Amino acid sequence: MLGSGGREHALAWKLAQSPSLAKLYAAPGNPGIAQHAELVGVDAGDHGAVRRFCQQHEVALVVIGPEAPLVDGLADSLRAADIAVFGPSQAAAQLEGSKGFTKDLCARADIPTAAYVRAGTLEEARAALARFDAPYVLKADGLAGGKGVVITESIEQAELALADIFDGRFGEAGAELVIEEYLEGEEASFFALTDGETILPFGTAQDHKRVGEGDTGPNTGGMGAYSPAPVLTDELQTRVMEVIIRPTVETMRADGTPYSGVLYAGLMLTADGPKLIEYNCRFGDPECQVLMMRLKSDLVAIMDACARGDLASVEAEFASEVALTVVLAAKGYPGTPEKGGAIALGEAPGGVMVFHAGTATRGGNLVANGGRVLNVTATGGSVTEAQRLAYEAVDGIDFPTGFCRRDIGWREVEREGRDQ
Ligand code: AMP
Ligand code: GLY
């Protein structure tokens, strides 16, 4: 398995529970992943090195956690050497790697999404702005580590942001832009596995992207999440499968670039029904952590079937319980997080998992080594209960240079309170 975050810790934890797993290697991994896998120093950016490692160690399946190696074509390099991979090809990973690619696909396949214009120059972008109303939504076309979206109220701010983007604010990722209509509604995430043909719904979640309580302040990679997302009713999930996921998978196949792996749809639930905000070509982080807490099926069997084009042979069963995760981040995140702060985990309460997202060991002690540091994850009969258990566990952790939001799951906790 490749990756080093909380998502990969959750995957490693689940993979390690599989009766069919003989041996798990992780590169580069982290101290949490080390409890379930042998850590190896192979660089995912060096395709030859990954291939040689897999051949020398007879690796039967490679699971690629993050998007960058997928967009970089690592899955293609490994498949060319007959190594099975869970994750899409470079061509298919464009669904995350290029926002313009995805918008064009939606237009062709009649998939509901925000109206948009692609712009390759400042002049084109300025002209496109005039076609939209406030708030203005500007997106760098390429991968920008979750920071490539600018939403502004005033056209003056939008103009300034455009100048900034074409000046290189997002580097290569911002060489092209998508300008799109602002969508009103509640956001939710829908996950599906596909081998290019069979599609297996793989759960729902909601996350909290803003750093501050009440969903305020700068965007982050995600400060917490819970699964399932009750706003995505069975009826809405069926609709998402029919009007968004299935036409995407079919169009990718018809184009000769079948999608294999997990397809993560970021949705806006608008008054006109669910619309696609964006696709990701990997599991969400921290959404993966809550999905894995609920997954009852054998993850090795599922990923292996997906990689071999035999997804129809497996099923995915999830516990009906709610899972909720609270991200403990290092002070300064999402700007410059404080590195090296001491962490004393103590004993986690029964049933709670503390996934490592950005930790390291120094002189035998656990320290912070990233923006998002730990994911404290609990399950319960309701969001309210899972939230209470997660925060009880958070309070048992001593991490003076860390912080977390205290309101993860607030929308559902409010709704559950009203339903009482
Ligand atoms: P993305 O990286 O495309 O997921 O965008 C990051 C965040 O910006 C999303 O999670 C939404 O909160 C917001 N966003 C993106 N596109 C739109 C849109 N068209 N309308 C409203 N909000 C949006
Ligand atoms: N938590 C949002 C993401 O993984 O993109």
Short mmCIF file of C-alpha atoms and ligand atoms in Angstrom, two decimals:
data_model
loop_
_atom_site.label_atom_id
_atom_site.label_comp_id
_atom_site.label_asym_id
_atom_site.label_seq_id
_atom_site.Cartn_x
_atom_site.Cartn_y
_atom_site.Cartn_z
CA MET A 1 0.00 0.00 0.00
CA LEU A 2 1.24 3.46 -0.88
CA GLY A 3 0.63 6.55 1.23
CA SER A 4 1.24 7.93 4.70
CA GLY A 5 -1.93 9.62 5.97
CA GLY A 6 -4.94 8.79 8.10
CA ARG A 7 -6.70 7.41 5.05
CA GLU A 8 -3.90 4.92 4.54
CA HIS A 9 -3.81 3.99 8.23
CA ALA A 10 -7.52 3.14 8.03
CA LEU A 11 -6.95 1.12 4.85
CA ALA A 12 -3.98 -0.73 6.35
CA TRP A 13 -5.95 -1.49 9.53
CA LYS A 14 -8.80 -2.94 7.46
CA LEU A 15 -6.56 -4.80 4.98
CA ALA A 16 -4.69 -6.37 7.90
CA GLN A 17 -7.95 -7.88 9.20
CA SER A 18 -8.40 -9.89 6.02
CA PRO A 19 -7.96 -13.67 6.36
CA SER A 20 -6.54 -13.75 2.82
CA LEU A 21 -3.70 -11.31 3.54
CA ALA A 22 -0.29 -12.96 3.82
CA LYS A 23 1.86 -9.86 4.22
CA LEU A 24 1.30 -6.12 4.03
CA TYR A 25 4.00 -3.62 3.07
CA ALA A 26 3.45 0.13 3.28
CA ALA A 27 5.50 2.87 1.64
CA PRO A 28 6.30 5.17 3.25
CA GLY A 29 3.60 4.56 5.92
CA ASN A 30 3.58 6.15 9.37
CA PRO A 31 3.91 4.99 13.00
CA GLY A 32 0.22 4.00 13.08
CA ILE A 33 0.46 2.01 9.86
CA ALA A 34 3.55 0.29 11.27
CA GLN A 35 1.23 -1.58 13.67
CA HIS A 36 -0.28 -3.39 10.67
CA ALA A 37 2.38 -3.40 7.95
CA GLU A 38 6.11 -3.54 7.34
CA LEU A 39 7.21 -0.04 6.37
CA VAL A 40 9.50 0.27 3.38
CA GLY A 41 11.26 3.29 1.93
CA VAL A 42 10.07 3.07 -1.67
CA ASP A 43 9.26 6.39 -3.38
CA ALA A 44 5.88 6.34 -5.18
CA GLY A 45 7.29 8.91 -7.61
CA ASP A 46 9.88 6.40 -8.83
CA HIS A 47 7.78 3.96 -10.86
CA GLY A 48 10.73 1.67 -11.59
CA ALA A 49 11.55 1.38 -7.89
CA VAL A 50 7.94 0.50 -7.02
CA ARG A 51 7.82 -2.08 -9.83
CA ARG A 52 11.13 -3.67 -8.76
CA PHE A 53 10.02 -3.85 -5.12
CA CYS A 54 6.75 -5.55 -6.13
CA GLN A 55 8.56 -8.05 -8.33
CA GLN A 56 11.21 -8.87 -5.72
CA HIS A 57 8.62 -9.36 -2.98
CA GLU A 58 5.96 -11.01 -5.17
CA VAL A 59 3.38 -8.39 -4.28
CA ALA A 60 -0.03 -9.63 -5.48
CA LEU A 61 -1.87 -6.31 -5.25
CA VAL A 62 -0.85 -2.65 -4.94
CA VAL A 63 -3.26 -0.21 -3.27
CA ILE A 64 -2.52 3.40 -4.15
CA GLY A 65 -3.93 5.73 -1.47
CA PRO A 66 -3.37 9.33 -2.65
CA GLU A 67 -4.24 11.02 -5.95
CA ALA A 68 -0.82 12.31 -6.99
CA PRO A 69 0.71 8.93 -7.98
CA LEU A 70 -2.51 7.99 -9.80
CA VAL A 71 -2.57 11.20 -11.82
CA ASP A 72 1.14 10.56 -12.44
CA GLY A 73 0.36 7.18 -14.06
CA LEU A 74 1.82 4.81 -11.46
CA ALA A 75 -1.06 2.35 -11.98
CA ASP A 76 -0.22 2.16 -15.71
CA SER A 77 3.48 1.54 -15.02
CA LEU A 78 2.66 -1.32 -12.65
CA ARG A 79 -0.02 -2.88 -14.88
CA ALA A 80 2.44 -2.83 -17.76
CA ALA A 81 4.55 -5.19 -15.61
CA ASP A 82 1.52 -7.41 -14.87
CA ILE A 83 1.16 -6.18 -11.29
CA ALA A 84 -2.44 -5.87 -10.10
CA VAL A 85 -3.38 -2.39 -8.86
CA PHE A 86 -6.32 -0.92 -7.00
CA GLY A 87 -6.64 2.53 -8.56
CA PRO A 88 -7.32 4.14 -11.93
CA SER A 89 -5.03 4.60 -14.90
CA GLN A 90 -3.58 8.02 -15.66
CA ALA A 91 -6.21 8.60 -18.34
CA ALA A 92 -9.05 7.71 -15.97
CA ALA A 93 -7.54 9.66 -13.04
CA GLN A 94 -8.12 12.81 -15.10
CA LEU A 95 -11.54 12.80 -13.45
CA GLU A 96 -9.66 14.28 -10.50
CA GLY A 97 -6.56 15.56 -12.28
CA SER A 98 -8.38 17.96 -14.59
CA LYS A 99 -11.55 19.75 -13.56
CA GLY A 100 -12.09 20.84 -17.17
CA PHE A 101 -11.93 17.20 -18.33
CA THR A 102 -14.65 16.24 -15.85
CA LYS A 103 -16.87 19.20 -16.76
CA ASP A 104 -16.61 18.32 -20.47
CA LEU A 105 -17.48 14.70 -19.69
CA CYS A 106 -20.52 15.86 -17.68
CA ALA A 107 -21.62 18.04 -20.59
CA ARG A 108 -21.31 15.13 -23.05
CA ALA A 109 -23.07 12.60 -20.80
CA ASP A 110 -25.72 15.04 -19.55
CA ILE A 111 -24.61 14.67 -15.92
CA PRO A 112 -26.04 17.36 -13.63
CA THR A 113 -23.31 19.80 -12.52
CA ALA A 114 -22.78 23.57 -12.29
CA ALA A 115 -22.75 25.48 -15.61
CA TYR A 116 -19.12 26.27 -16.51
CA VAL A 117 -16.62 27.85 -18.85
CA ARG A 118 -12.99 26.70 -19.32
CA ALA A 119 -10.43 29.47 -19.71
CA GLY A 120 -6.79 29.19 -20.74
CA THR A 121 -5.88 32.88 -20.59
CA LEU A 122 -6.62 35.85 -18.33
CA GLU A 123 -8.64 37.49 -21.13
CA GLU A 124 -10.82 34.43 -21.63
CA ALA A 125 -11.33 34.14 -17.90
CA ARG A 126 -12.32 37.81 -17.57
CA ALA A 127 -14.80 37.48 -20.42
CA ALA A 128 -16.24 34.31 -18.83
CA LEU A 129 -16.78 36.01 -15.46
CA ALA A 130 -19.31 38.36 -17.06
CA ARG A 131 -21.51 35.34 -17.85
CA PHE A 132 -21.99 34.45 -14.16
CA ASP A 133 -23.56 36.09 -11.13
CA ALA A 134 -22.02 36.37 -7.66
CA PRO A 135 -20.75 34.44 -5.83
CA TYR A 136 -18.03 33.64 -8.36
CA VAL A 137 -16.45 30.18 -8.35
CA LEU A 138 -12.95 29.91 -9.84
CA LYS A 139 -11.08 26.61 -9.99
CA ALA A 140 -7.56 25.75 -11.00
CA ASP A 141 -7.81 22.93 -13.54
CA GLY A 142 -5.14 20.65 -12.07
CA LEU A 143 -4.31 19.12 -8.69
CA ALA A 144 -3.82 21.83 -6.09
CA GLY A 145 -3.91 19.85 -2.84
CA GLY A 146 -7.50 20.87 -2.11
CA LYS A 147 -6.62 24.58 -2.28
CA GLY A 148 -7.43 25.24 -5.94
CA VAL A 149 -10.92 26.71 -5.48
CA VAL A 150 -11.62 30.42 -4.93
CA ILE A 151 -15.16 31.60 -4.14
CA THR A 152 -15.70 35.37 -3.95
CA GLU A 153 -18.71 37.67 -3.61
CA SER A 154 -17.45 40.69 -5.54
CA ILE A 155 -16.40 40.79 -9.16
CA GLU A 156 -13.39 42.94 -8.17
CA GLN A 157 -12.15 40.16 -5.89
CA ALA A 158 -12.78 37.61 -8.61
CA GLU A 159 -10.72 39.71 -11.06
CA LEU A 160 -7.88 39.95 -8.52
CA ALA A 161 -8.00 36.20 -7.91
CA LEU A 162 -7.87 35.54 -11.66
CA ALA A 163 -4.79 37.73 -12.05
CA ASP A 164 -3.22 35.91 -9.11
CA ILE A 165 -3.98 32.46 -10.51
CA PHE A 166 -2.58 33.24 -13.96
CA ASP A 167 0.43 34.71 -12.15
CA GLY A 168 1.18 31.24 -10.82
CA ARG A 169 -0.55 31.07 -7.43
CA PHE A 170 -1.37 27.39 -8.02
CA GLY A 171 1.66 26.75 -10.21
CA GLU A 172 1.04 24.42 -13.15
CA ALA A 173 -2.36 23.45 -11.75
CA GLY A 174 -3.61 26.96 -12.47
CA ALA A 175 -2.41 27.21 -16.08
CA GLU A 176 -6.03 26.60 -17.02
CA LEU A 177 -9.20 27.51 -15.14
CA VAL A 178 -12.80 26.50 -14.80
CA ILE A 179 -15.26 29.26 -13.92
CA GLU A 180 -18.61 27.97 -12.81
CA GLU A 181 -22.04 28.69 -11.48
CA TYR A 182 -22.42 28.80 -7.70
CA LEU A 183 -24.53 25.94 -6.38
CA GLU A 184 -26.71 26.31 -3.26
CA GLY A 185 -27.34 23.36 -1.02
CA GLU A 186 -25.86 20.88 1.41
CA GLU A 187 -22.74 18.93 0.43
CA ALA A 188 -22.39 15.18 0.74
CA SER A 189 -20.00 12.52 -0.53
CA PHE A 190 -20.91 9.34 -2.36
CA PHE A 191 -18.42 6.53 -2.95
CA ALA A 192 -18.55 3.77 -5.55
CA LEU A 193 -16.09 1.08 -6.57
CA THR A 194 -15.94 0.09 -10.20
CA ASP A 195 -13.83 -2.18 -12.36
CA GLY A 196 -14.90 -0.23 -15.42
CA GLU A 197 -18.13 -2.14 -15.82
CA THR A 198 -19.65 -3.33 -12.55
CA ILE A 199 -20.41 -0.56 -10.06
CA LEU A 200 -20.58 -1.26 -6.35
CA PRO A 201 -21.96 1.55 -4.17
CA PHE A 202 -19.50 1.95 -1.30
CA GLY A 203 -21.10 4.23 1.25
CA THR A 204 -21.80 7.88 1.95
CA ALA A 205 -20.24 10.49 4.23
CA GLN A 206 -20.20 14.17 5.06
CA ASP A 207 -17.09 16.05 6.03
CA HIS A 208 -16.27 19.45 7.49
CA LYS A 209 -13.85 21.29 5.23
CA ARG A 210 -13.51 24.58 7.14
CA VAL A 211 -10.99 24.85 9.95
CA GLY A 212 -13.32 26.67 12.39
CA GLU A 213 -16.40 25.73 14.34
CA GLY A 214 -19.73 26.42 12.63
CA ASP A 215 -17.96 25.78 9.30
CA THR A 216 -16.02 29.06 9.28
CA GLY A 217 -12.46 30.06 8.34
CA PRO A 218 -10.15 28.73 5.64
CA ASN A 219 -10.67 25.45 3.81
CA THR A 220 -8.71 22.40 4.91
CA GLY A 221 -8.39 18.82 3.71
CA GLY A 222 -11.18 18.02 6.19
CA MET A 223 -11.47 18.47 9.97
CA GLY A 224 -13.84 15.57 10.58
CA ALA A 225 -16.43 13.36 8.94
CA TYR A 226 -19.19 10.92 9.60
CA SER A 227 -20.80 8.05 7.74
CA PRO A 228 -23.44 7.37 6.64
CA ALA A 229 -24.78 10.76 5.49
CA PRO A 230 -28.50 10.55 6.25
CA VAL A 231 -29.20 13.46 3.85
CA LEU A 232 -28.33 11.02 1.07
CA THR A 233 -31.52 8.99 1.43
CA ASP A 234 -31.84 5.66 -0.38
CA GLU A 235 -33.85 7.45 -3.05
CA LEU A 236 -31.17 10.10 -3.56
CA GLN A 237 -28.45 7.43 -3.67
CA THR A 238 -30.34 5.60 -6.40
CA ARG A 239 -30.63 8.86 -8.31
CA VAL A 240 -26.92 9.63 -7.88
CA MET A 241 -26.09 6.17 -9.25
CA GLU A 242 -28.42 6.65 -12.23
CA VAL A 243 -27.70 10.22 -13.29
CA ILE A 244 -24.10 10.72 -12.13
CA ILE A 245 -22.07 7.57 -11.43
CA ARG A 246 -23.37 5.17 -14.10
CA PRO A 247 -23.14 7.62 -17.03
CA THR A 248 -19.62 8.52 -15.90
CA VAL A 249 -18.45 4.91 -15.79
CA GLU A 250 -20.15 4.14 -19.12
CA THR A 251 -18.69 7.20 -20.85
CA MET A 252 -15.19 6.43 -19.57
CA ARG A 253 -15.51 2.87 -20.88
CA ALA A 254 -16.90 3.99 -24.24
CA ASP A 255 -13.98 6.44 -24.55
CA GLY A 256 -11.52 3.56 -24.21
CA THR A 257 -10.35 4.78 -20.78
CA PRO A 258 -12.31 2.57 -18.37
CA TYR A 259 -12.22 3.70 -14.75
CA SER A 260 -11.03 1.16 -12.19
CA GLY A 261 -10.83 1.86 -8.46
CA VAL A 262 -12.84 4.07 -6.15
CA LEU A 263 -14.81 6.95 -7.55
CA TYR A 264 -15.55 9.59 -4.93
CA ALA A 265 -18.28 12.03 -5.96
CA GLY A 266 -18.50 15.36 -4.11
CA LEU A 267 -22.15 16.34 -4.45
CA MET A 268 -24.28 19.41 -3.86
CA LEU A 269 -27.84 18.55 -2.92
CA THR A 270 -29.63 21.40 -4.65
CA ALA A 271 -33.33 22.21 -4.95
CA ASP A 272 -33.07 20.70 -8.46
CA GLY A 273 -31.60 17.43 -7.19
CA PRO A 274 -28.04 16.23 -6.63
CA LYS A 275 -25.33 17.85 -8.75
CA LEU A 276 -21.70 16.84 -9.12
CA ILE A 277 -19.23 19.34 -7.63
CA GLU A 278 -16.15 17.27 -8.34
CA TYR A 279 -14.75 13.78 -8.64
CA ASN A 280 -11.82 12.36 -6.74
CA CYS A 281 -10.01 9.25 -7.95
CA ARG A 282 -9.22 7.95 -4.45
CA PHE A 283 -10.88 7.65 -1.06
CA GLY A 284 -11.57 10.84 0.88
CA ASP A 285 -9.40 11.67 3.85
CA PRO A 286 -10.92 11.57 6.54
CA GLU A 287 -14.03 10.03 4.88
CA CYS A 288 -12.16 6.75 4.35
CA GLN A 289 -11.61 6.41 8.11
CA VAL A 290 -15.35 6.40 8.83
CA LEU A 291 -16.13 4.10 5.90
CA MET A 292 -13.54 1.56 7.07
CA MET A 293 -14.93 1.61 10.62
CA ARG A 294 -18.30 0.51 9.19
CA LEU A 295 -17.11 -1.94 6.52
CA LYS A 296 -17.78 -5.54 7.53
CA SER A 297 -16.60 -7.24 4.33
CA ASP A 298 -13.08 -8.42 3.48
CA LEU A 299 -11.31 -5.39 1.97
CA VAL A 300 -8.52 -7.45 0.38
CA ALA A 301 -11.10 -9.59 -1.47
CA ILE A 302 -13.00 -6.50 -2.63
CA MET A 303 -9.95 -4.54 -3.83
CA ASP A 304 -8.47 -7.62 -5.46
CA ALA A 305 -11.72 -8.33 -7.35
CA CYS A 306 -11.89 -4.68 -8.42
CA ALA A 307 -8.28 -4.71 -9.66
CA ARG A 308 -8.86 -7.94 -11.62
CA GLY A 309 -12.03 -6.73 -13.32
CA ASP A 310 -14.20 -9.13 -11.33
CA LEU A 311 -16.04 -6.76 -9.02
CA ALA A 312 -19.33 -8.54 -9.79
CA SER A 313 -18.06 -11.47 -7.67
CA VAL A 314 -18.03 -9.53 -4.37
CA GLU A 315 -20.41 -7.61 -2.13
CA ALA A 316 -19.77 -4.83 0.34
CA GLU A 317 -21.55 -4.93 3.66
CA PHE A 318 -21.51 -1.95 6.00
CA ALA A 319 -22.66 -1.84 9.63
CA SER A 320 -25.76 0.29 10.07
CA GLU A 321 -24.01 2.09 12.93
CA VAL A 322 -22.71 5.63 12.53
CA ALA A 323 -18.96 6.26 12.52
CA LEU A 324 -17.59 9.72 13.26
CA THR A 325 -14.02 10.97 13.17
CA VAL A 326 -12.51 14.08 14.72
CA VAL A 327 -9.27 15.39 13.24
CA LEU A 328 -6.64 16.55 15.72
CA ALA A 329 -4.51 19.03 13.80
CA ALA A 330 -1.29 20.83 14.74
CA LYS A 331 -1.71 24.50 15.67
CA GLY A 332 -1.21 26.67 12.59
CA TYR A 333 -2.99 24.28 10.22
CA PRO A 334 -4.03 24.85 7.41
CA GLY A 335 -1.27 27.49 7.22
CA THR A 336 2.07 26.43 8.70
CA PRO A 337 1.49 23.68 11.27
CA GLU A 338 3.78 23.38 14.30
CA LYS A 339 6.01 20.36 13.88
CA GLY A 340 7.40 18.12 16.57
CA GLY A 341 4.80 18.66 19.31
CA ALA A 342 4.69 15.79 21.83
CA ILE A 343 1.71 13.43 21.81
CA ALA A 344 0.70 11.04 24.61
CA LEU A 345 -2.08 8.81 23.30
CA GLY A 346 -2.95 6.98 26.51
CA GLU A 347 -5.38 4.09 26.27
CA ALA A 348 -8.19 4.65 23.72
CA PRO A 349 -11.65 3.64 25.00
CA GLY A 350 -12.95 0.31 23.64
CA GLY A 351 -14.20 0.49 20.05
CA VAL A 352 -12.42 3.80 19.37
CA MET A 353 -9.68 3.87 16.72
CA VAL A 354 -7.02 6.56 16.72
CA PHE A 355 -5.71 6.67 13.16
CA HIS A 356 -2.35 8.34 12.59
CA ALA A 357 -2.40 11.01 9.89
CA GLY A 358 0.76 13.06 10.47
CA THR A 359 2.90 11.54 13.20
CA ALA A 360 6.51 10.45 13.58
CA THR A 361 8.57 8.88 16.34
CA ARG A 362 11.53 10.80 17.77
CA GLY A 363 13.68 9.02 20.34
CA GLY A 364 10.90 6.51 20.93
CA ASN A 365 8.27 9.22 21.51
CA LEU A 366 5.33 10.06 19.30
CA VAL A 367 5.37 13.61 17.86
CA ALA A 368 3.34 15.67 15.39
CA ASN A 369 4.68 15.63 11.86
CA GLY A 370 2.08 17.27 9.64
CA GLY A 371 -1.03 19.44 9.52
CA ARG A 372 -3.61 16.82 10.32
CA VAL A 373 -2.06 14.61 12.98
CA LEU A 374 -4.60 12.12 14.40
CA ASN A 375 -8.12 10.98 13.49
CA VAL A 376 -10.07 9.94 16.57
CA THR A 377 -12.83 7.69 15.28
CA ALA A 378 -15.78 6.20 17.15
CA THR A 379 -18.99 4.38 16.29
CA GLY A 380 -22.43 4.66 17.85
CA GLY A 381 -26.13 4.17 17.36
CA SER A 382 -26.51 7.82 16.28
CA VAL A 383 -24.28 10.71 15.25
CA THR A 384 -24.90 12.19 18.69
CA GLU A 385 -23.58 9.06 20.41
CA ALA A 386 -20.62 8.58 18.05
CA GLN A 387 -19.74 12.26 18.53
CA ARG A 388 -19.83 11.93 22.34
CA LEU A 389 -17.60 8.84 22.28
CA ALA A 390 -15.14 10.43 19.85
CA TYR A 391 -14.74 13.58 21.99
CA GLU A 392 -14.35 11.48 25.16
CA ALA A 393 -11.44 9.77 23.43
CA VAL A 394 -10.07 13.12 22.19
CA ASP A 395 -10.06 14.32 25.83
CA GLY A 396 -7.93 11.33 26.81
CA ILE A 397 -5.16 12.36 24.41
CA ASP A 398 -2.45 14.75 25.57
CA PHE A 399 -1.32 16.87 22.59
CA PRO A 400 -0.62 20.44 23.80
CA THR A 401 0.29 21.79 20.34
CA GLY A 402 -2.82 20.32 18.76
CA PHE A 403 -6.40 21.48 18.30
CA CYS A 404 -9.68 20.17 16.92
CA ARG A 405 -13.14 21.37 16.07
CA ARG A 406 -15.63 20.60 18.82
CA ASP A 407 -18.69 20.45 16.55
CA ILE A 408 -18.03 17.63 14.07
CA GLY A 409 -21.40 16.24 13.00
CA TRP A 410 -23.33 19.33 14.15
CA ARG A 411 -25.89 19.25 11.33
CA GLU A 412 -26.94 15.71 12.14
CA VAL A 413 -26.76 16.23 15.91
CA GLU A 414 -29.17 19.16 15.45
CA ARG A 415 -31.46 17.10 13.23
CA GLU A 416 -31.38 14.17 15.65
CA GLY A 417 -32.23 16.57 18.50
CA ARG A 418 -35.24 17.87 16.59
CA ASP A 419 -36.42 14.35 15.79
CA GLN A 420 -36.43 13.33 19.48
P1 AMP B 1 -13.71 21.23 -4.84
O1 AMP B 1 -12.23 21.24 -4.64
O2 AMP B 1 -14.16 21.31 -6.28
O3 AMP B 1 -14.42 20.17 -4.03
O4 AMP B 1 -14.24 22.56 -4.15
C1 AMP B 1 -13.96 22.81 -2.80
C2 AMP B 1 -15.19 23.33 -2.13
O5 AMP B 1 -15.65 24.52 -2.76
C3 AMP B 1 -16.37 22.37 -2.24
O6 AMP B 1 -16.32 21.39 -1.26
C4 AMP B 1 -17.52 23.32 -2.06
O7 AMP B 1 -17.71 23.63 -0.69
C5 AMP B 1 -17.06 24.56 -2.76
N1 AMP B 1 -17.55 24.59 -4.15
C6 AMP B 1 -16.93 24.10 -5.23
N2 AMP B 1 -17.65 24.31 -6.33
C7 AMP B 1 -18.76 24.96 -5.96
C8 AMP B 1 -19.91 25.48 -6.65
N3 AMP B 1 -20.03 25.37 -7.97
N4 AMP B 1 -20.85 26.08 -5.91
C9 AMP B 1 -20.74 26.22 -4.58
N5 AMP B 1 -19.68 25.76 -3.87
C10 AMP B 1 -18.70 25.14 -4.55
N1 GLY B 2 -11.86 15.24 2.68
C1 GLY B 2 -11.89 15.66 1.34
C2 GLY B 2 -11.00 14.94 0.44
O1 GLY B 2 -10.40 13.94 0.76
O2 GLY B 2 -10.87 15.38 -0.70
#
